Coordinates of C-alpha atoms and ligand atoms in Angstrom, one line a residue:
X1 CA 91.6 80.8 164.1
X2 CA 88.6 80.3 166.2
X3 CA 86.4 77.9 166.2
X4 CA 82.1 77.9 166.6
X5 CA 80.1 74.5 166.1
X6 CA 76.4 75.0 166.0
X7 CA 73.8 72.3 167.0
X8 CA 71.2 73.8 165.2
X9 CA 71.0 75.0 161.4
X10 CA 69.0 77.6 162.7
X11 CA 71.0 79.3 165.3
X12 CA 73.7 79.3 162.5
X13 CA 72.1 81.2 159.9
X14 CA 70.6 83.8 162.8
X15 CA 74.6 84.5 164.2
X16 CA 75.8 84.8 160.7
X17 CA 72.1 87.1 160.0
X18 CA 73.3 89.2 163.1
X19 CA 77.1 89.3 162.0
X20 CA 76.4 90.8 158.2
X21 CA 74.0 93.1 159.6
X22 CA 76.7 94.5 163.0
X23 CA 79.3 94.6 159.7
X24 CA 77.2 96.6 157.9
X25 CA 75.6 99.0 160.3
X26 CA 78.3 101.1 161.3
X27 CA 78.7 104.7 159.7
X28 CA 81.7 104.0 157.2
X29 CA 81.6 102.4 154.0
X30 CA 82.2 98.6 154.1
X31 CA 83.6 96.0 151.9
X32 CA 82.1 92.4 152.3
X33 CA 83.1 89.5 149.7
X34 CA 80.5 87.3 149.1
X35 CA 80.6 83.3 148.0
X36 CA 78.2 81.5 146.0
X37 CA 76.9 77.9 146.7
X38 CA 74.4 75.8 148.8
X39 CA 76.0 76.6 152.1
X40 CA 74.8 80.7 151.7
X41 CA 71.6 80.5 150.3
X42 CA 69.5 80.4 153.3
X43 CA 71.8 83.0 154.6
X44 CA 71.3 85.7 152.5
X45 CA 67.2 84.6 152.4
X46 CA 67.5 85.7 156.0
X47 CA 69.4 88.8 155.4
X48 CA 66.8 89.8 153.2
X49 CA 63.8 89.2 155.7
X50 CA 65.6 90.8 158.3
X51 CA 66.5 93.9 155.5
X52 CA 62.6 94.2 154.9
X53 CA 61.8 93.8 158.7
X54 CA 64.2 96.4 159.5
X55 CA 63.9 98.9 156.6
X56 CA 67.9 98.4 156.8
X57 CA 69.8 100.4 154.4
X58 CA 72.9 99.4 152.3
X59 CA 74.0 102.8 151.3
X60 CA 77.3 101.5 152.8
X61 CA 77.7 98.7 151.4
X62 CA 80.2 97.3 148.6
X63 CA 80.4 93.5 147.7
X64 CA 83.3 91.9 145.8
X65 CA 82.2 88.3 144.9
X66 CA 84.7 85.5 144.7
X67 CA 84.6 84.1 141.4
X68 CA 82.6 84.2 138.0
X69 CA 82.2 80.8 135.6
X70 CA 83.6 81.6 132.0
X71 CA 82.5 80.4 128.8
X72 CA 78.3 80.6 129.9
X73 CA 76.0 82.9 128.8
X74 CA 76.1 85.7 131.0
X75 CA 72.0 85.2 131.2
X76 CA 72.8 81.6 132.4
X77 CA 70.5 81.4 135.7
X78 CA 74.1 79.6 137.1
X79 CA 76.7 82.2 136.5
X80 CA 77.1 83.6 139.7
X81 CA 76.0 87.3 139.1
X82 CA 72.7 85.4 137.9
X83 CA 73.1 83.6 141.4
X84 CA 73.9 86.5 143.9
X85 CA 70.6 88.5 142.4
X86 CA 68.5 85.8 142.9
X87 CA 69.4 85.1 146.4
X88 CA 70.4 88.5 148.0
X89 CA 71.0 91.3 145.9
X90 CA 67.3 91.7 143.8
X91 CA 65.9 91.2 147.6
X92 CA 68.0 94.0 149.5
X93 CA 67.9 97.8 148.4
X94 CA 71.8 97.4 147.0
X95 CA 72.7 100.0 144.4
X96 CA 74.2 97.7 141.6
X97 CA 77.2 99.6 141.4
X98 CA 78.0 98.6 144.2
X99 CA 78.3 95.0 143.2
X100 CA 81.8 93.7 141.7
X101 CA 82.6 90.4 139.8
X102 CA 86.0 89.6 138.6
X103 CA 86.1 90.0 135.3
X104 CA 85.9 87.2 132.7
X105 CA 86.7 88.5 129.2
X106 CA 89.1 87.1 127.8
X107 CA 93.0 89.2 127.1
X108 CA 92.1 90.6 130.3
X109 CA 94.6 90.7 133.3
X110 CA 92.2 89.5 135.7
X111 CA 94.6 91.0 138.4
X112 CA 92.6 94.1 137.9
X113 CA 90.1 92.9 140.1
X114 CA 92.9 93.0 142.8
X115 CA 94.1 96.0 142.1
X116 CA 90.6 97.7 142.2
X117 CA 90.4 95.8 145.5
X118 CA 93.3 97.8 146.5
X119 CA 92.2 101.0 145.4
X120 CA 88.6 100.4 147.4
X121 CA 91.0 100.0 150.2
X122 CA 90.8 96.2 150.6
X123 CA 87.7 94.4 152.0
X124 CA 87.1 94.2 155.4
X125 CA 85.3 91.3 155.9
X126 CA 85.7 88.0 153.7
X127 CA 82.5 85.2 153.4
X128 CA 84.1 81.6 152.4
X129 CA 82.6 78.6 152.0
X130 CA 85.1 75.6 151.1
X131 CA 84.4 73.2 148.6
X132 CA 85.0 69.3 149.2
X133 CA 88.3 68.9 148.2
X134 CA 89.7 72.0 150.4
X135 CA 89.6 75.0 147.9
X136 CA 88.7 78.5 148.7
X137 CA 87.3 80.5 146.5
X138 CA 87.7 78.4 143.5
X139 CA 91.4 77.9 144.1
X140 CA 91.7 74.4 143.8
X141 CA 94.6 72.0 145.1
X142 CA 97.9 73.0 143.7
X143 CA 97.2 77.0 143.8
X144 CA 99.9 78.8 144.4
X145 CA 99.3 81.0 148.3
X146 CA 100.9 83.7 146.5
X147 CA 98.1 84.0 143.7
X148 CA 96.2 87.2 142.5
X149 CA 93.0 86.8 140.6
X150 CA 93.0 84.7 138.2
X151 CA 91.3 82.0 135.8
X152 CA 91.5 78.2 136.6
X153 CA 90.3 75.1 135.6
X154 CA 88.1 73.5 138.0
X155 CA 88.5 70.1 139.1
X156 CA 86.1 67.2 138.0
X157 CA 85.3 66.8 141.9
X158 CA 84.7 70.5 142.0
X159 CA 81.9 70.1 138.9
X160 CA 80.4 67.5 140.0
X161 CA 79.5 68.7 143.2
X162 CA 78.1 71.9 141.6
X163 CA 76.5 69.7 138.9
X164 CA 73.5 70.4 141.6
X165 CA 72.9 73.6 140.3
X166 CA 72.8 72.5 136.7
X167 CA 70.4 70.1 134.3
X168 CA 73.8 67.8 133.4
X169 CA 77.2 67.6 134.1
X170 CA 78.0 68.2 130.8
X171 CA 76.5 71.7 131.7
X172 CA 78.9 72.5 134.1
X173 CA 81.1 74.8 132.9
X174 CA 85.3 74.0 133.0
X175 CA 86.5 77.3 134.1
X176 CA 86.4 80.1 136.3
X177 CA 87.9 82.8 137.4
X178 CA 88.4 83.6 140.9
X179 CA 89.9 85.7 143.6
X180 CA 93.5 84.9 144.2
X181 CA 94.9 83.2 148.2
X182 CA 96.7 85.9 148.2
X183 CA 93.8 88.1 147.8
X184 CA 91.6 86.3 149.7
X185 CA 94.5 86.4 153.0
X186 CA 94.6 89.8 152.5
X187 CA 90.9 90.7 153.3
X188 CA 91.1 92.8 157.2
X189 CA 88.7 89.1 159.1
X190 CA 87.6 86.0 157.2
X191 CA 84.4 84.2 157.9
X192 CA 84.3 80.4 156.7
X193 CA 81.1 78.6 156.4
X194 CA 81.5 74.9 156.4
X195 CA 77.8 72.6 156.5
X196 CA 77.3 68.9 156.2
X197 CA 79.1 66.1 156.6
X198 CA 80.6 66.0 153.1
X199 CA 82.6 69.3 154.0
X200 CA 83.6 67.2 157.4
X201 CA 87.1 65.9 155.9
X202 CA 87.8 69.0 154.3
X203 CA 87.3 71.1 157.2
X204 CA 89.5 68.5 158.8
X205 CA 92.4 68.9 156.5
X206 CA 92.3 72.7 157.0
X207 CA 92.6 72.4 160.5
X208 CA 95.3 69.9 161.7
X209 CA 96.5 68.8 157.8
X210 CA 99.5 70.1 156.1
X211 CA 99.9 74.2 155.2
X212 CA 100.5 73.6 151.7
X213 CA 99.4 74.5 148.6
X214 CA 97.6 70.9 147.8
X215 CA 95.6 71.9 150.8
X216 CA 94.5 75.3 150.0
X217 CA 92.3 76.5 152.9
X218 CA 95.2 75.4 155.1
X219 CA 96.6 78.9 154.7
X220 CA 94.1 80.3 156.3
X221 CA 95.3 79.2 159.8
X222 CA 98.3 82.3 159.2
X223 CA 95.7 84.5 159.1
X224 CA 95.1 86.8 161.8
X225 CA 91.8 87.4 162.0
X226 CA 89.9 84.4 160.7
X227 CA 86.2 82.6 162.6
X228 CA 85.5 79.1 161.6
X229 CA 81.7 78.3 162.0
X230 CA 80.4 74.8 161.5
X231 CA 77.4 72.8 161.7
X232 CA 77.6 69.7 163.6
X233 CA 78.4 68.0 160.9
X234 CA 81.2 70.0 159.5
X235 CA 82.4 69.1 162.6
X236 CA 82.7 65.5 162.9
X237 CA 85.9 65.5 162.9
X238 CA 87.1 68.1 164.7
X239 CA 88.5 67.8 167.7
X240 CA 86.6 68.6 171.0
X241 CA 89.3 70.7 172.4
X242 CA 89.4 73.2 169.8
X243 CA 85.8 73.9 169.6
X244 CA 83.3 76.1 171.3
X245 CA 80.0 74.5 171.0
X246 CA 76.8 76.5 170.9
Ligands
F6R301 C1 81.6 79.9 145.6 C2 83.0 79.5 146.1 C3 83.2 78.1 146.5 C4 82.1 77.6 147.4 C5 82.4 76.1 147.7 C6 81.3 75.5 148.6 O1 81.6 81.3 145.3 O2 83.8 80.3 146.1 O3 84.4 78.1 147.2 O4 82.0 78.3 148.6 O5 82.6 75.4 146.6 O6 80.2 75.4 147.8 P1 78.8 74.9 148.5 O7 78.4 76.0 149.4 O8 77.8 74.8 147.3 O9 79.0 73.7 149.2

């Protein structure tokens, strides 16, 4: 796992800007999963400046977001397809089928979304943000590692923090679905985003606490391939020798 604390907000959102854009530039197709929530949105507002500045095509690209609410009007401006378009994907010249979701019906094996995964030939690079209490995607405390995709109920701590996006918390909605750990760990590089100091314990716990599956972005210290950046903040906690300051 490596580690990259930024000083300035700025000089984050510019190395994960020039990050996407060195992912997506190369002559193959490419398979990014994409996260919702506070900690991408200025993120993909520079991706799209950048897209316009550079007349940058996305011919090659192929998202796979995270997770989907259930039980919300799939015109809610929350659910997270409503999301992604507003931020990034009405700004950026993306076909839309090119654009996943898991599914959300319901008597659907949401495992399909893995196994489409598989059949796209996995994705090669994974964007995670990690909520307060330490899940990934929206796997929350108590997820099995070994999950596929799958629905869950989210914790209270987990809708109140999102009661942001939302008029009340009564609003919020009381499930998801969402990628699988085991889907997420297999995904070819991860890139977690961690901002402010309310994500400064859980970053903690995913770096020195227990691998276990109260502690689910723990796991990702067995994966091979996985950058941690974090704002100052984020970083409180963490300790000086593990962290390349920038
Ligand atoms: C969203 C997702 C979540 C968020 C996490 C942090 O698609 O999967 O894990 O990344 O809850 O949310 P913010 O960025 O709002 O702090």
């Amino acid at each position: 796992m490596n580690i990259k604390v930024f000083s300035h907000d700025e000089a984050l959102v510019i190395y994960l800007t020039d990050l996407f854009f060195e992912v997506i530039s190369q002559d193959n197709r490419v398979n990014i999963g994409l996260a919702t929530g506070s900690t991408f949105i200025d993120v993909y507002q520079s991706i799209i400046e950048r897209s316009i500045k550079n007349h940058q095509s996305f011919q090659h690209l192929y998202t796979f977001n995270l997770d989907e609410y259930v039980d919300i009007d799939e015109n809610h401006p929350q659910t997270f397809k409503s999301f992604m378009k507003h931020h990034l994907f009405n700004g950026i010249d993306l076909p839309d089928n090119q654009t996943h979701f898991p599914p959300t019906g319901s008597n659907i094996d949401y495992a399909c979304y893995d196994e489409l995964i598989e059949r796209e030939e996995g994705i090669d690079v994974q964007f995670l943000g990690i909520g307060t209490n330490g899940h990934i995607g929206f796997n929350e405390p108590g997820t099995a590692f070994d999950s596929k995709t799958h629905k869950i109920t989210l914790d209270e701590s987990t809708r109140e923090d999102n009661n942001k996006f939302f008029s009340s918390i009564d609003e919020v909605p009381k499930y998801a679905v969402t990628m699988g750990i085991h889907t997420i760990m297999q995904s070819k590089r991860i890139i977690l985003v961690a901002r402010g100091l309310h994500k400064a314990e859980a970053v903690y716990n995913m770096l020195y606490g227990d691998i276990c599956e109260d502690n689910p972005a723990s796991i990702l210290r067995e994966h091979p391939n996985c950058l941690v950046l974090l704002d100052k903040d984020a970083a409180k906690l963490v300790k000086r020798s593990c962290k390349d300051e920038t």
